[in-house]
PDB file of C-alpha atoms in Angstrom:
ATOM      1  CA  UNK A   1     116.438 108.426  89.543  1.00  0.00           C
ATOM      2  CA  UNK A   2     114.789 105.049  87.951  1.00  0.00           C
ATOM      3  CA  UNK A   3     112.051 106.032  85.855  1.00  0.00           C
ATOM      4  CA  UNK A   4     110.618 102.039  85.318  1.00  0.00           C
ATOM      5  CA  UNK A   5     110.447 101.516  88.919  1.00  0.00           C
ATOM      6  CA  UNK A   6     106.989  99.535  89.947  1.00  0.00           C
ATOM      7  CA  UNK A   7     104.704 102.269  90.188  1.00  0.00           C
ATOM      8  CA  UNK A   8     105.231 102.743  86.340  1.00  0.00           C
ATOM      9  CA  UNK A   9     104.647  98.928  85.604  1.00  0.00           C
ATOM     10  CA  UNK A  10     101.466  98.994  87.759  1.00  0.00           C
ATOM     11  CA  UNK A  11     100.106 101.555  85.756  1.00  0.00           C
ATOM     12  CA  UNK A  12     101.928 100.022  82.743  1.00  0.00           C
ATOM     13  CA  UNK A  13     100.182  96.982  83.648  1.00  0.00           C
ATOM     14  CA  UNK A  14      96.964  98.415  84.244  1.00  0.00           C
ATOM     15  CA  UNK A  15      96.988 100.077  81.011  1.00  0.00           C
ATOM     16  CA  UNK A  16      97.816  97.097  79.231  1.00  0.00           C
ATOM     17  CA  UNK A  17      94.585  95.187  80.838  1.00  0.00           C
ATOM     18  CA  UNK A  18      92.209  97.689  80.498  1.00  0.00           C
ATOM     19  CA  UNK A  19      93.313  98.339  76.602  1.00  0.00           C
ATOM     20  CA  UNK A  20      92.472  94.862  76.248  1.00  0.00           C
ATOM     21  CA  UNK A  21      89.014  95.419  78.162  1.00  0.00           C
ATOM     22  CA  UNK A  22      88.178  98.278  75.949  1.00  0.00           C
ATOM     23  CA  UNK A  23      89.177  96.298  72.656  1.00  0.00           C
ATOM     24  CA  UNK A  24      87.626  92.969  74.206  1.00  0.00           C
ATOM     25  CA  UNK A  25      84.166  95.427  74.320  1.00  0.00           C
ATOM     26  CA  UNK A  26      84.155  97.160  71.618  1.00  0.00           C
ATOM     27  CA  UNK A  27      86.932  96.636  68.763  1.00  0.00           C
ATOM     28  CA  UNK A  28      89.594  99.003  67.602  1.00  0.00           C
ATOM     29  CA  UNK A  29      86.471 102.104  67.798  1.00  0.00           C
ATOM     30  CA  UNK A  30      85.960 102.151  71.880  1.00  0.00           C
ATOM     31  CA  UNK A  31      89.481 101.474  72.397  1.00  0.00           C
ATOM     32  CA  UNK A  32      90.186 104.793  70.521  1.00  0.00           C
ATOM     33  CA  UNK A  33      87.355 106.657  72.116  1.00  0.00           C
ATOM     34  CA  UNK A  34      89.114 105.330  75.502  1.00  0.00           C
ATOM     35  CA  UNK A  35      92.550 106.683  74.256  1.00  0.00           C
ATOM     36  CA  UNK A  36      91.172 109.558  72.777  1.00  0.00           C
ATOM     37  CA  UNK A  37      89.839 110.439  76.237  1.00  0.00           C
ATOM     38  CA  UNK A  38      92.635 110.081  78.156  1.00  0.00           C
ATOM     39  CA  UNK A  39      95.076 111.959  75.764  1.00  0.00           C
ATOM     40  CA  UNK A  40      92.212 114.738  76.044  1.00  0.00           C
ATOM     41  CA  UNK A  41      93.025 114.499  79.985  1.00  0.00           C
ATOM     42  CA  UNK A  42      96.662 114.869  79.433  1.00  0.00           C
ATOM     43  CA  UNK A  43      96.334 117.994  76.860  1.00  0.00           C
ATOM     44  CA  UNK A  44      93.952 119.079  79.593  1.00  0.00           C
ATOM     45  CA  UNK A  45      96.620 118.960  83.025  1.00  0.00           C
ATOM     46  CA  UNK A  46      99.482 117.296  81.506  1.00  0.00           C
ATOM     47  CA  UNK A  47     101.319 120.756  81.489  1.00  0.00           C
ATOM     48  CA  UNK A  48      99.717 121.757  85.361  1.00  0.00           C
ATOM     49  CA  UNK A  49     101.288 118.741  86.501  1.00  0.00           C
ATOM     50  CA  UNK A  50     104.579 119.209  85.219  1.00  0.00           C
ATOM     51  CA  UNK A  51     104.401 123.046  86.591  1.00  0.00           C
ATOM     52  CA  UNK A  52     103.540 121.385  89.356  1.00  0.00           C
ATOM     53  CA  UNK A  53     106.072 119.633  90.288  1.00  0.00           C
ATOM     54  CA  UNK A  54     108.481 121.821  89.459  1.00  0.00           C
ATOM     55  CA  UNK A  55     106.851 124.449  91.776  1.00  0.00           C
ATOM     56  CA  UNK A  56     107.126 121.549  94.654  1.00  0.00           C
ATOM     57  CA  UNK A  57     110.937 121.163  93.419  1.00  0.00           C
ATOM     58  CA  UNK A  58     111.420 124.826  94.025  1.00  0.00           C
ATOM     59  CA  UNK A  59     109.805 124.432  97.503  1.00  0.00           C
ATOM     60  CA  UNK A  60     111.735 121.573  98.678  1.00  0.00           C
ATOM     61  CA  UNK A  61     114.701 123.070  97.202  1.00  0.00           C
ATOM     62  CA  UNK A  62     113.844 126.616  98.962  1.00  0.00           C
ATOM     63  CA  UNK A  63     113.014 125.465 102.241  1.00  0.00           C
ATOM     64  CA  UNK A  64     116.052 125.091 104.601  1.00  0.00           C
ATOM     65  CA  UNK A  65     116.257 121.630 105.632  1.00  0.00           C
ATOM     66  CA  UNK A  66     117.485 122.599 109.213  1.00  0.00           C
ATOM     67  CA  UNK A  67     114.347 124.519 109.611  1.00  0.00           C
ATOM     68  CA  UNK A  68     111.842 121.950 108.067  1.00  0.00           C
ATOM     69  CA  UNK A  69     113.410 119.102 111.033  1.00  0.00           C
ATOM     70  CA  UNK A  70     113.232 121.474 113.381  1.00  0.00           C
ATOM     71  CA  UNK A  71     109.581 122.737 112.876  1.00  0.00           C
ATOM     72  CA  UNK A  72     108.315 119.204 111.412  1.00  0.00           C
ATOM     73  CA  UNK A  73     110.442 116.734 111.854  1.00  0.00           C
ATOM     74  CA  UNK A  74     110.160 113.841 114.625  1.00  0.00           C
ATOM     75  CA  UNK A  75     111.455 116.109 117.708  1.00  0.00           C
ATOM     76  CA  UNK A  76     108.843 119.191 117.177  1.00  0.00           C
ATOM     77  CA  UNK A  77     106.223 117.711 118.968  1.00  0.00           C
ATOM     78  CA  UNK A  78     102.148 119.441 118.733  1.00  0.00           C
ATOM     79  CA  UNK A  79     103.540 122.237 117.692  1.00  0.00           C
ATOM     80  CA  UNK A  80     105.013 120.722 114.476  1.00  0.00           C
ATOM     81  CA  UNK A  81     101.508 118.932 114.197  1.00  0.00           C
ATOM     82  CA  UNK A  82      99.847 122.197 114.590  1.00  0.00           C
ATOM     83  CA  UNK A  83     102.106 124.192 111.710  1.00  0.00           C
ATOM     84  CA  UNK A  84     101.383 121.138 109.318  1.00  0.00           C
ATOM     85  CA  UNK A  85      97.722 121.920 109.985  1.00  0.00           C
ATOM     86  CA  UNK A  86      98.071 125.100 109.359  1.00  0.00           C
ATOM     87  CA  UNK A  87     100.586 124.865 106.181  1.00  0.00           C
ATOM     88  CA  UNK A  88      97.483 121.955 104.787  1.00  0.00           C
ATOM     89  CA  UNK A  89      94.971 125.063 105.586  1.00  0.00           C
ATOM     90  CA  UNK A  90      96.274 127.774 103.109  1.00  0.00           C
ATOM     91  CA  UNK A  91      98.020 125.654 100.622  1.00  0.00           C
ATOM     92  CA  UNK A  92      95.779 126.901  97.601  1.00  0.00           C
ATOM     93  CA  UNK A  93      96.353 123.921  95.355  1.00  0.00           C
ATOM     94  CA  UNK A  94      95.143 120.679  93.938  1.00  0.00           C
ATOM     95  CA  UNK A  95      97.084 117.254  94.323  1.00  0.00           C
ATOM     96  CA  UNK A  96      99.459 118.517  91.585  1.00  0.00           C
ATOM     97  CA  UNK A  97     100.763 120.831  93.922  1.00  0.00           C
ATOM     98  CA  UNK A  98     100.235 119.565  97.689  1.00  0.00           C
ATOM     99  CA  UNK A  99     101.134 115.856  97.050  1.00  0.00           C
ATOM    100  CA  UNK A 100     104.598 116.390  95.368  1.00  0.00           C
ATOM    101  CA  UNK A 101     105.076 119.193  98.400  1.00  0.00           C
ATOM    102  CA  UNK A 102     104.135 116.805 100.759  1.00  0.00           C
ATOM    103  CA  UNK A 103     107.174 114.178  98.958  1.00  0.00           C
ATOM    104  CA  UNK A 104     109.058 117.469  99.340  1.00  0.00           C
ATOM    105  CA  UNK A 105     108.846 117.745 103.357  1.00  0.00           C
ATOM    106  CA  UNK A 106     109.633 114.255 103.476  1.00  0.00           C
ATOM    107  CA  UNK A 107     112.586 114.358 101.879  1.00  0.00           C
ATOM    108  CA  UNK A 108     113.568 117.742 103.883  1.00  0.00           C
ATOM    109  CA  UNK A 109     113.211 116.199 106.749  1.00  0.00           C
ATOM    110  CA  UNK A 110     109.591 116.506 108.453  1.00  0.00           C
ATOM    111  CA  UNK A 111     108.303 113.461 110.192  1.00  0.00           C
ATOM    112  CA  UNK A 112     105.807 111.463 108.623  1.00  0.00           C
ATOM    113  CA  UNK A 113     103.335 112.356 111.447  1.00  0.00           C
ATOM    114  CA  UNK A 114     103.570 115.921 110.216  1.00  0.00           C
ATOM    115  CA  UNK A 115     103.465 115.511 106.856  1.00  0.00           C
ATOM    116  CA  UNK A 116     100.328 112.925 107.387  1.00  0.00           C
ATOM    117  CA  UNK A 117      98.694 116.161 109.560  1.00  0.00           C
ATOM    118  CA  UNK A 118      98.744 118.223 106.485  1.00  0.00           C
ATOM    119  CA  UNK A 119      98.039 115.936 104.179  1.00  0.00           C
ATOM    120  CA  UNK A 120      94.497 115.230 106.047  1.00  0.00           C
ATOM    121  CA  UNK A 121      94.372 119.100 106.782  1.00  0.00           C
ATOM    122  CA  UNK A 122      94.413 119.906 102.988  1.00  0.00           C
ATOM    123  CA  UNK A 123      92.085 117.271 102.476  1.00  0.00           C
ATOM    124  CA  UNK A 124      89.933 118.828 104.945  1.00  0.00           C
ATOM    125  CA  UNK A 125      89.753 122.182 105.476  1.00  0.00           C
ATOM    126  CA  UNK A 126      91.480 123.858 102.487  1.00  0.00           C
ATOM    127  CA  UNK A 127      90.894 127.635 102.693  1.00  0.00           C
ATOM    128  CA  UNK A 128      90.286 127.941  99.311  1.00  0.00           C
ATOM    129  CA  UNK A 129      87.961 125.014  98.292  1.00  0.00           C
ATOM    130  CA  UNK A 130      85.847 125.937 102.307  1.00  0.00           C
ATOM    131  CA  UNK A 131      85.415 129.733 100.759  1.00  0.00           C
ATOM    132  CA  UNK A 132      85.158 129.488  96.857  1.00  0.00           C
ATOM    133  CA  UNK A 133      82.917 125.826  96.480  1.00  0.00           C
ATOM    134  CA  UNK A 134      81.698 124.702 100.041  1.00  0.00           C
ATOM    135  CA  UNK A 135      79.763 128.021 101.010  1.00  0.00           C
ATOM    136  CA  UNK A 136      78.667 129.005  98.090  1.00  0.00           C
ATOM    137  CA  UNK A 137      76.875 125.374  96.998  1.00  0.00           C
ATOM    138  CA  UNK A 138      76.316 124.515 100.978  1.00  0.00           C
ATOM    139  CA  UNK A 139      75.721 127.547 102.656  1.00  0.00           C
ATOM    140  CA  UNK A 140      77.702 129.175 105.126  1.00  0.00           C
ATOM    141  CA  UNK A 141      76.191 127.695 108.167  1.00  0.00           C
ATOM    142  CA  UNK A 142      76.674 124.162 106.672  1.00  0.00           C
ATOM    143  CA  UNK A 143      79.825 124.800 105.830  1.00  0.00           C
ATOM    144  CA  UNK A 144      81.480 126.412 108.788  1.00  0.00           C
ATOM    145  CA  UNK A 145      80.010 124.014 110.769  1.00  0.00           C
ATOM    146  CA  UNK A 146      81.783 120.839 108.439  1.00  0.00           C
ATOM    147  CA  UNK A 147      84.896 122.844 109.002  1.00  0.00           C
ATOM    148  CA  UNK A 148      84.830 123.410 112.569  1.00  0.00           C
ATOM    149  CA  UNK A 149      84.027 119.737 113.148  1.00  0.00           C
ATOM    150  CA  UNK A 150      86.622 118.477 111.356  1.00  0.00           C
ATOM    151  CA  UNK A 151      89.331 121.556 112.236  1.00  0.00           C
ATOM    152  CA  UNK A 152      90.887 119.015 114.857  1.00  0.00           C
ATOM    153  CA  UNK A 153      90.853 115.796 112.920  1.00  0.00           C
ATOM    154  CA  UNK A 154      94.289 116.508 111.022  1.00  0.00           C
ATOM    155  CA  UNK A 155      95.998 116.618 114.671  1.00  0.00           C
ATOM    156  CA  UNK A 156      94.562 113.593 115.616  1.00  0.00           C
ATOM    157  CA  UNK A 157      95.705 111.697 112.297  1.00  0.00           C
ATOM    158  CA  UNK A 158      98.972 112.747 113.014  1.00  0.00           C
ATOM    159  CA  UNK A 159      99.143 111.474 116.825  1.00  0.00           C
ATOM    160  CA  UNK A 160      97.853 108.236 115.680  1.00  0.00           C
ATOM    161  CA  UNK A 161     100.548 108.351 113.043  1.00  0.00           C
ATOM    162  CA  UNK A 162     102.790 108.859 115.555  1.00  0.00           C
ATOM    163  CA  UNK A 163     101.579 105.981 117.724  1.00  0.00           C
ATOM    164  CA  UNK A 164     101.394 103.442 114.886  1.00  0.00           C
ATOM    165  CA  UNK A 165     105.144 104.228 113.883  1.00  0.00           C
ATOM    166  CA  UNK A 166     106.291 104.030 117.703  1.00  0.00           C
ATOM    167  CA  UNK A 167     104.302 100.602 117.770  1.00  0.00           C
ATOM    168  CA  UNK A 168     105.688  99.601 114.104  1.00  0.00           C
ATOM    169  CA  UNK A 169     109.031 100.289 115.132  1.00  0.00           C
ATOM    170  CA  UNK A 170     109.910 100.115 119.103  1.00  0.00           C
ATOM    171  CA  UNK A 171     113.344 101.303 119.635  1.00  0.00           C
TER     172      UNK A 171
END
């Protein structure tokens, strides 16, 4: 596992220019308001996002890869679309949880098209976030109707992924 790999020295790199912003602004004070904030942050979810992970490690790990390719992976068809909706539906979690899952099906062998379908179904119409934010603040009838609309939209993202990876790569 490489731990400097480029997505740390882009955010290396960002941190670097906006410490410099920050300084540039406002001196040694704002750049340790800035840094005070963001080490608030990490206090704040640093531990939920290591728990995190590991939870999506124990996933991946549990999951049998045989049944992951078979129910997700490239061969499985609408109904592999379908369960990905579904699994993006009643995954009760933030991005600390669903996005290193997500890596996890990947790497167990679900198609990209699948794991694209619940990526955009979590995004969308999450159980959890439809029942304990959206009706409350929205109303029901707002609500239900935003989730209805969109209830097919996952699928779709994950035939188009389809199409785009058969046009990408024609074999």
């Amino acid at each position: 596992m490489k731990i400097f790999d480029s997505n740390f020295w882009i955010v290396f790199g960002l941190f670097v220019l906006l410490s410099g912003i920050a300084f540039g602004r406002g001196g040694t004070p704002l750049l340790g308001d800035a840094l005070g904030g963001g080490l608030r942050l990490l206090l704040r979810f640093g531990l939920v996002i290591a728990l995190s992970f590991l939870v999506a490690g124990l996933a991946e790990t549990l999951m049998p890869r045989e049944w992951v390719t078979a129910a997700l992976g490239a061969d499985s068809g609408l109904r592999g679309l379908v369960l990905a909706s579904l699994a993006g539906i009643v995954t009760p979690a933030g991005p600390f949880v669903s996005m290193p899952l997500a890596a996890g099906m990947l790497r167990s062998g679900a198609a990209p098209a699948a794991v694209v379908t619940f990526l955009a179904s979590w995004s969308l119409l999450a159980a959890h976030r439809l029942f304990a934010w959206e009706v409350p603040i929205l109303g029901a009838t707002f609500a239900i109707t935003r989730w209805a609309i969109c209830l097919v939209l996952p699928i779709l993202a994950g035939i188009a992924t389809r199409l785009v990876i058969r046009v990408a790569a024609p074999g």
